[in-house]
Short mmCIF file of C-alpha atoms in Angstrom, two decimals:
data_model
loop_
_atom_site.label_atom_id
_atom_site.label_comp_id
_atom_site.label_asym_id
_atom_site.label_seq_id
_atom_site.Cartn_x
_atom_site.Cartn_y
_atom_site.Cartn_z
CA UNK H 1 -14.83 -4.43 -48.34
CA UNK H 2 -15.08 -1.51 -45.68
CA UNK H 3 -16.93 -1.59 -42.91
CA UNK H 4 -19.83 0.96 -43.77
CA UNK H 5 -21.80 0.49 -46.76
CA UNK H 6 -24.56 2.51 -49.05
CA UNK H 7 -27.29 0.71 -50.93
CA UNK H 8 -28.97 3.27 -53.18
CA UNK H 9 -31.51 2.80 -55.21
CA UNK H 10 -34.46 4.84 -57.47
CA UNK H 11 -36.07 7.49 -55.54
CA UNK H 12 -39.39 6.05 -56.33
CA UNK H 13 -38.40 2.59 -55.35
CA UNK H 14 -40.88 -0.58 -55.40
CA UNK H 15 -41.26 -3.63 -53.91
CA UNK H 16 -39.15 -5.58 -56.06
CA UNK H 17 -35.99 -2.94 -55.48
CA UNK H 18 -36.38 -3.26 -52.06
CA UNK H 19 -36.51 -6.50 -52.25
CA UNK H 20 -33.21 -6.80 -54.08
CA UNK H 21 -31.39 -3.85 -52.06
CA UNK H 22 -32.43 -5.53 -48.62
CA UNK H 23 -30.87 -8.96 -50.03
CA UNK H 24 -27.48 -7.05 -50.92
CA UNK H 25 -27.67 -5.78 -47.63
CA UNK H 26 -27.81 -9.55 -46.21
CA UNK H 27 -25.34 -10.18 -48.65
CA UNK H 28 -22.85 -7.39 -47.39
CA UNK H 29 -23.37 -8.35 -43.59
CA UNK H 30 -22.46 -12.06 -43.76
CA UNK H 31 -19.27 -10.93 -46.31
CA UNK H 32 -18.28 -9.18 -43.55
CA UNK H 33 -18.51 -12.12 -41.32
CA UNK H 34 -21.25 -9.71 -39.06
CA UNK H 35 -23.33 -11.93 -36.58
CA UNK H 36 -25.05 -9.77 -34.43
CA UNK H 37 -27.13 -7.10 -36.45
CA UNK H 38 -29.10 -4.29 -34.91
CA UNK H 39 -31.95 -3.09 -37.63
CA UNK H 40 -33.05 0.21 -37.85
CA UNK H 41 -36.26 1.05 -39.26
CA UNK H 42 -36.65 4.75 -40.25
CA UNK H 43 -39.98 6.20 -40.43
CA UNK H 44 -40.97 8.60 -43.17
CA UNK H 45 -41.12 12.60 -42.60
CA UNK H 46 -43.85 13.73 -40.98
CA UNK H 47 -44.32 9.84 -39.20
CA UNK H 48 -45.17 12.19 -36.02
CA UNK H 49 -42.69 10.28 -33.95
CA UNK H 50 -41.33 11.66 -30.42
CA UNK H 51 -38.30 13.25 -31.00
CA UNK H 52 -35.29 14.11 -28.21
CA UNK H 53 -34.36 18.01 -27.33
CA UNK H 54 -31.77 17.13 -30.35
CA UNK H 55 -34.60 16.29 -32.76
CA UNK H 56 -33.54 12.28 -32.97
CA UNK H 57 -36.72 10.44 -33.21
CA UNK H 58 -37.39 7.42 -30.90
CA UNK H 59 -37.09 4.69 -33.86
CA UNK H 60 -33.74 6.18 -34.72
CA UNK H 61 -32.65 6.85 -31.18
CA UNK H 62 -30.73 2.98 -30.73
CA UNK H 63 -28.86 3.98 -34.44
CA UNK H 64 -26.49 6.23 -32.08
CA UNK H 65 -25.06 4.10 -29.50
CA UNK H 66 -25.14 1.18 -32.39
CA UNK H 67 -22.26 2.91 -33.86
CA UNK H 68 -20.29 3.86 -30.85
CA UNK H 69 -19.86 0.39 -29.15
CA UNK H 70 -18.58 -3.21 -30.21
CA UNK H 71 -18.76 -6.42 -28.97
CA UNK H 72 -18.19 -7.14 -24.98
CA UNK H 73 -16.32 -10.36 -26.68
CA UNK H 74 -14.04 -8.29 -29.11
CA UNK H 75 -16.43 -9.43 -32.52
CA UNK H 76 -17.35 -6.58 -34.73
CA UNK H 77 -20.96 -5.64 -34.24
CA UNK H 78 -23.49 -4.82 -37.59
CA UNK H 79 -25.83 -2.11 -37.73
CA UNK H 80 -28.69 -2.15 -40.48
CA UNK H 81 -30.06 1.21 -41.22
CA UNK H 82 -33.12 0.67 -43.67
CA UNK H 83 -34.91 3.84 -45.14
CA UNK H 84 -32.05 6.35 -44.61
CA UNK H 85 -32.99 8.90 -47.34
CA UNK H 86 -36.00 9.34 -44.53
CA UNK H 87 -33.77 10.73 -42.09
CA UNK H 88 -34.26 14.23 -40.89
CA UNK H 89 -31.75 17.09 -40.58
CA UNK H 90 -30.70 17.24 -37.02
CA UNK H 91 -30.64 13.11 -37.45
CA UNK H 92 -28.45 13.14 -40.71
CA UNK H 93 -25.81 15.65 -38.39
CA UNK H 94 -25.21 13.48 -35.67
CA UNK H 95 -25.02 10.35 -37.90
CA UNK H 96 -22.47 11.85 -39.64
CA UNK H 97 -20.27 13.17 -36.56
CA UNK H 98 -20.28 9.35 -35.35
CA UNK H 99 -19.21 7.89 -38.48
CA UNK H 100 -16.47 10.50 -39.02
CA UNK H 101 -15.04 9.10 -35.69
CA UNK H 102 -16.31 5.51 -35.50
CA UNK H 103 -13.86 2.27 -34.62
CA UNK H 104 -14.30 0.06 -38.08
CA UNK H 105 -13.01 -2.77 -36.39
CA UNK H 106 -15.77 -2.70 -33.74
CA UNK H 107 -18.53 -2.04 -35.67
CA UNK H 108 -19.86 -2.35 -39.66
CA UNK H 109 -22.73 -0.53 -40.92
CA UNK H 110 -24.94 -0.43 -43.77
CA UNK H 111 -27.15 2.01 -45.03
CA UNK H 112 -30.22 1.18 -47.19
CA UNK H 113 -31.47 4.08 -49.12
CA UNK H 114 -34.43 4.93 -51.84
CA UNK H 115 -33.19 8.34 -53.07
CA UNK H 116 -30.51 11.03 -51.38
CA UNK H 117 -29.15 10.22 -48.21
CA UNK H 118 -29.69 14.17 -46.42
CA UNK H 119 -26.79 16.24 -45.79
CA UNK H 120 -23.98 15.82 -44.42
CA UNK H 121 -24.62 12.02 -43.66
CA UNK H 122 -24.65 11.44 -47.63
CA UNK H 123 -21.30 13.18 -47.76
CA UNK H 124 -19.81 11.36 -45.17
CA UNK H 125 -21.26 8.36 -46.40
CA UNK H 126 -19.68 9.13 -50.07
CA UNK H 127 -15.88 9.78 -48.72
CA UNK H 128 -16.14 6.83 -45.71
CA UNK H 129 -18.34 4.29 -47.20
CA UNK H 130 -18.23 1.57 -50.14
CA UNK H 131 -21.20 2.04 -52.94
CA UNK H 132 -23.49 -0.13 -53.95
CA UNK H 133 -26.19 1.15 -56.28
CA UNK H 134 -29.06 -1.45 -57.27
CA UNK H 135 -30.97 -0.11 -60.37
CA UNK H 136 -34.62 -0.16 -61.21
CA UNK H 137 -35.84 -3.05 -62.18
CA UNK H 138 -37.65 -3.59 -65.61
CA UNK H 139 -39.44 -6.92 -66.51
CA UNK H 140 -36.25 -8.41 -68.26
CA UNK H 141 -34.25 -8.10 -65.32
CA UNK H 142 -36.78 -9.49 -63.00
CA UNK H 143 -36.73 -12.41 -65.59
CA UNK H 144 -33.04 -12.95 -65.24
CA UNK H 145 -33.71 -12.58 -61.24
CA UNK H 146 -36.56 -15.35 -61.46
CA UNK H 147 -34.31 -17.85 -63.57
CA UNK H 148 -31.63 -17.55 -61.35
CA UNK H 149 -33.86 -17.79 -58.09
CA UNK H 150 -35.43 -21.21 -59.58
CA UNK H 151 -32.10 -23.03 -60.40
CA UNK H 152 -31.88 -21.76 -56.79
CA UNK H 153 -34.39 -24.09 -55.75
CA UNK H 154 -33.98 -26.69 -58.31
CA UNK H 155 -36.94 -25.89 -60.35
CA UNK H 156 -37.20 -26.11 -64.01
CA UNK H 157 -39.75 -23.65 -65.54
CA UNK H 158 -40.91 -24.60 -68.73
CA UNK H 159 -41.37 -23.00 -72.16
CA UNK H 160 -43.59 -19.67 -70.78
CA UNK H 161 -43.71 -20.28 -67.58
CA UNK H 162 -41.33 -17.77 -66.68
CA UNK H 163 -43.35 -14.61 -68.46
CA UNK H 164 -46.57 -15.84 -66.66
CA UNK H 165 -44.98 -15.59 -63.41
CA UNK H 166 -43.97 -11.56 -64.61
CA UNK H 167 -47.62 -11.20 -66.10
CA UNK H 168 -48.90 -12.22 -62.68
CA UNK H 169 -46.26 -10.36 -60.28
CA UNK H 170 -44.20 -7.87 -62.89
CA UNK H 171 -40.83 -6.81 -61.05
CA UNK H 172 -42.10 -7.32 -57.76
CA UNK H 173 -39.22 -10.09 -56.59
CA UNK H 174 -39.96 -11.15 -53.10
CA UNK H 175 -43.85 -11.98 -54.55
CA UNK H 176 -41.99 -14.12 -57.24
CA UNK H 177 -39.74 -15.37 -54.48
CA UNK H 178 -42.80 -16.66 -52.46
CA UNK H 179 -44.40 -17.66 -55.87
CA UNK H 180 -41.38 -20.35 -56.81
CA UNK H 181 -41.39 -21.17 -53.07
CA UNK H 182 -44.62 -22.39 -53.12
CA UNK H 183 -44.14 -23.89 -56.59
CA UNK H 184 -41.02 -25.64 -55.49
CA UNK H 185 -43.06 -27.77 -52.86
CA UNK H 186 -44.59 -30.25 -55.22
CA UNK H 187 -43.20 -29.35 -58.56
CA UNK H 188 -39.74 -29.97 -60.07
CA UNK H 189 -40.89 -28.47 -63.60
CA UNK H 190 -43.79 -25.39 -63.89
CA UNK H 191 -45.54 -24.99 -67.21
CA UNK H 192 -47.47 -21.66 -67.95
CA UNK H 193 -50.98 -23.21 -67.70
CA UNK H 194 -49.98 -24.77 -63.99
CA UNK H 195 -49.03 -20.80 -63.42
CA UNK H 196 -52.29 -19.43 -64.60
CA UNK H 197 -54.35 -21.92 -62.64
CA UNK H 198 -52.45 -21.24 -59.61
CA UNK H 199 -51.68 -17.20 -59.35
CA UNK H 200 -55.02 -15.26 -60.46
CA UNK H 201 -54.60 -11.82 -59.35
CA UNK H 202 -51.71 -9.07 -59.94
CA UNK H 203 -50.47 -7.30 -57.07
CA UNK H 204 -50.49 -3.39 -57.66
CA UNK H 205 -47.56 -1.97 -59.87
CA UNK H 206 -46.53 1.66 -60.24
CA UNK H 207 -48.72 3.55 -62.36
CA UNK H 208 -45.48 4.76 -64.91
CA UNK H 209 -44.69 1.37 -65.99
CA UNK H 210 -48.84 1.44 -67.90
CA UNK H 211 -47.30 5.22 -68.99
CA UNK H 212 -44.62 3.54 -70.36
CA UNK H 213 -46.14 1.27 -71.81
CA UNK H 214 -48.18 4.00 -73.46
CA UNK H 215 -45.20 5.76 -75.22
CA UNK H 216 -43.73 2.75 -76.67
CA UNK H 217 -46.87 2.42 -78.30
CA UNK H 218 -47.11 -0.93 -76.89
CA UNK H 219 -50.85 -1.21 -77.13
CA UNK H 220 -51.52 -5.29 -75.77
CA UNK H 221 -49.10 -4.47 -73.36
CA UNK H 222 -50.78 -1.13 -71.92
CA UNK H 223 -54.29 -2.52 -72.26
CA UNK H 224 -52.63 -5.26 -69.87
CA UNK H 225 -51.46 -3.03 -67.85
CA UNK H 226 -54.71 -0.45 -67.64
CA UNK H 227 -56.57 -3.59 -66.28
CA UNK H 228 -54.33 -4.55 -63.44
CA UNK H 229 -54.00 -0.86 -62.53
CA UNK H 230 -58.12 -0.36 -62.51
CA UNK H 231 -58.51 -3.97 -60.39
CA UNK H 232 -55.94 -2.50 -57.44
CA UNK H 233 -56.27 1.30 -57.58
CA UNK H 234 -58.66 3.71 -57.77
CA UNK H 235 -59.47 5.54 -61.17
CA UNK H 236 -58.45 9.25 -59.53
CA UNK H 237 -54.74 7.79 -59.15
CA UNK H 238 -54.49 7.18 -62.65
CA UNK H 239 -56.45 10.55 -63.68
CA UNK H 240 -53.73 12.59 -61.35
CA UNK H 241 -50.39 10.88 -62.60
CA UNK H 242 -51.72 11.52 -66.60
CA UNK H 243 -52.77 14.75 -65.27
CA UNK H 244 -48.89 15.31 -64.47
CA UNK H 245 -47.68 13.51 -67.18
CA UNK H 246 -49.16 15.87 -69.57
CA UNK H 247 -47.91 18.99 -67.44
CA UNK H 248 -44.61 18.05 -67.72
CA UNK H 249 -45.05 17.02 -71.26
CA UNK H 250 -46.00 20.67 -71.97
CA UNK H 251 -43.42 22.35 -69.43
CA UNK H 252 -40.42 20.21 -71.57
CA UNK H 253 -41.98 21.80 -75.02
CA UNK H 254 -41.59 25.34 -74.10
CA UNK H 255 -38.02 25.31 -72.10
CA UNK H 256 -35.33 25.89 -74.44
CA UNK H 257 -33.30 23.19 -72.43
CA UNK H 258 -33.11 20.53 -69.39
CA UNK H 259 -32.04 22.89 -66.79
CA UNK H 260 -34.87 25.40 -67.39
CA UNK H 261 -37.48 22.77 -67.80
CA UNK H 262 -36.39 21.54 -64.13
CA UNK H 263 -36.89 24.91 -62.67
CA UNK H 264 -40.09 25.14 -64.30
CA UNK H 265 -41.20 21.94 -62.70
CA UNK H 266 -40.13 22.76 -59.12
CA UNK H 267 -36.58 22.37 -59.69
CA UNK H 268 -36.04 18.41 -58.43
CA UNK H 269 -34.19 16.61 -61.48
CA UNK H 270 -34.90 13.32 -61.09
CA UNK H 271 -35.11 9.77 -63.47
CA UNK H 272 -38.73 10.96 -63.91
CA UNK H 273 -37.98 14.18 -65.47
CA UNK H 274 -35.22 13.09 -67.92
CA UNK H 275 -37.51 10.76 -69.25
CA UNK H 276 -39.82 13.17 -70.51
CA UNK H 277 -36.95 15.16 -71.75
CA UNK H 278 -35.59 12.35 -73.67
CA UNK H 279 -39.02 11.52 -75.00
CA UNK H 280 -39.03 14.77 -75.94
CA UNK H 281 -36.19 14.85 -78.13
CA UNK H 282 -37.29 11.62 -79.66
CA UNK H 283 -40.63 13.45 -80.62
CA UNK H 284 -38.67 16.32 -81.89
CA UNK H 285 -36.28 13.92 -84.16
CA UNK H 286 -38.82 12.19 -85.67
#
């Protein structure tokens, strides 16, 4: 494996992608036999952060000299960068210029991203480092996660069991992590009803999936959904991403193809957009 790596995953990521690009990211480090990790937190655009007179923000400040020295006793030295597609501009330059020259023997690096890495860091990134791109999750392959995470912990989950956990936590992982870790305590076998009795509330999913939900004409499933939404958001949030919905709905029925119904929509193509498209098409078919 080479010593700098890129985790990418959907723009719009949730908890449950980070979750599962932060463990590849463990995963990666110890494969490289990397003890001593320095983690990088990078704060959004616009965090108001003090910057330097090169326009490197504190947080990210520690990310340069990471990179340019090893171990006093010869070991290779880790660096975690978490966030990356956050970095700005000036940032993204200098990154890049120590990469292009940095020892892989003395140090390994790996770069956790939700979206595009900026220019010319993603470049760099693309030529120098290995890829490692961790999809969005649906509710199937958070169920494959969870049975795999229980045999983990020895933990037999009976008949059902397994969909209650997603009905109470969807693809959020690390809250169905925490959810078999508490199970696990005083249970070698869960049943559905020990689930229900023990996990009342939802935690707060993205608003698409109830969309989703909507198109398939899934209607248990959206009504499902609708409730969790309304008992962790507010009403306006829902109101605003149907308001959009519809918009782009309308935008992809008058452009005579994908290209000109991404201009028309600000001209960012993204997983969001070809999913109206393709809906589109669908509607148009049948």
């Amino acid at each position: 494996m080479k010593s700098f790596v890129l985790i990418s995953g959907p723009r719009d990521a949730g908890p449950g992608e980070r979750e599962v690009m932060l463990e590849r990211a463990t995963a990666v480090l110890e494969q490289l036999e990397v003890d001593d990790v320095t983690r990088i937190d990078v704060p959004g655009k616009g965090s108001g952060d003090e910057a330097s007179d090169a326009g490197i923000r504190l947080p990210v400040q520690a990310l340069i000299p990471a990179l340019q020295s090893g171990s006093l006793f010869g070991d290779r030295v880790g660096v975690l960068v978490v966030d990356a597609q956050s970095l700005l501009k000036a940032e993204a330059e200098v990154i890049s210029e120590v990469i292009a020259v940095a020892d892989e023997a003395a140090v390994a690096a790996v770069f956790v991203a939700a979206g595009t890495i900026p220019a010319p860091l993603g470049k760099t990134l693309k030529s120098r480092a290995e890829q490692i791109s961790v999809k969005r999750l649906t509710e199937r392959s958070a169920g494959d996660w969870l049975t795999a995470a229980a045999r983990e912990r020895h933990l037999r989950l009976d008949e059902g069991a397994a969909d209650a956990l997603i009905k109470v936590f969807g693809t959020d992982v690390g809250s169905l992590g925490r959810a078999l870790d508490q199970l696990a305590v005083d249970h070698d076998a869960v049943t559905a009803q020990e689930v229900g009795e023990r996990f009342k509330n939802r935690p707060d999913e993205p608003v698409w999936m109830y969309g989703d939900a909507v198109s398939r004409g899934s209607v248990g499933d959206a009504l499902r959904r609708l409730e969790d939404f309304l008992h962790h958001d507010h009403p306006l949030v829902l109101l605003a991403y149907l308001n959009n919905d519809l918009r782009r709905r309308a935008l992809a029925a008058a452009a005579s193809d994908y290209e000109a119904f991404v201009a028309a929509d600000g001209g960012r193509p993204g997983y969001a957009l070809e999913k109206v498209w393709k809906a589109k098409n669908r509607t148009k078919g049948e």
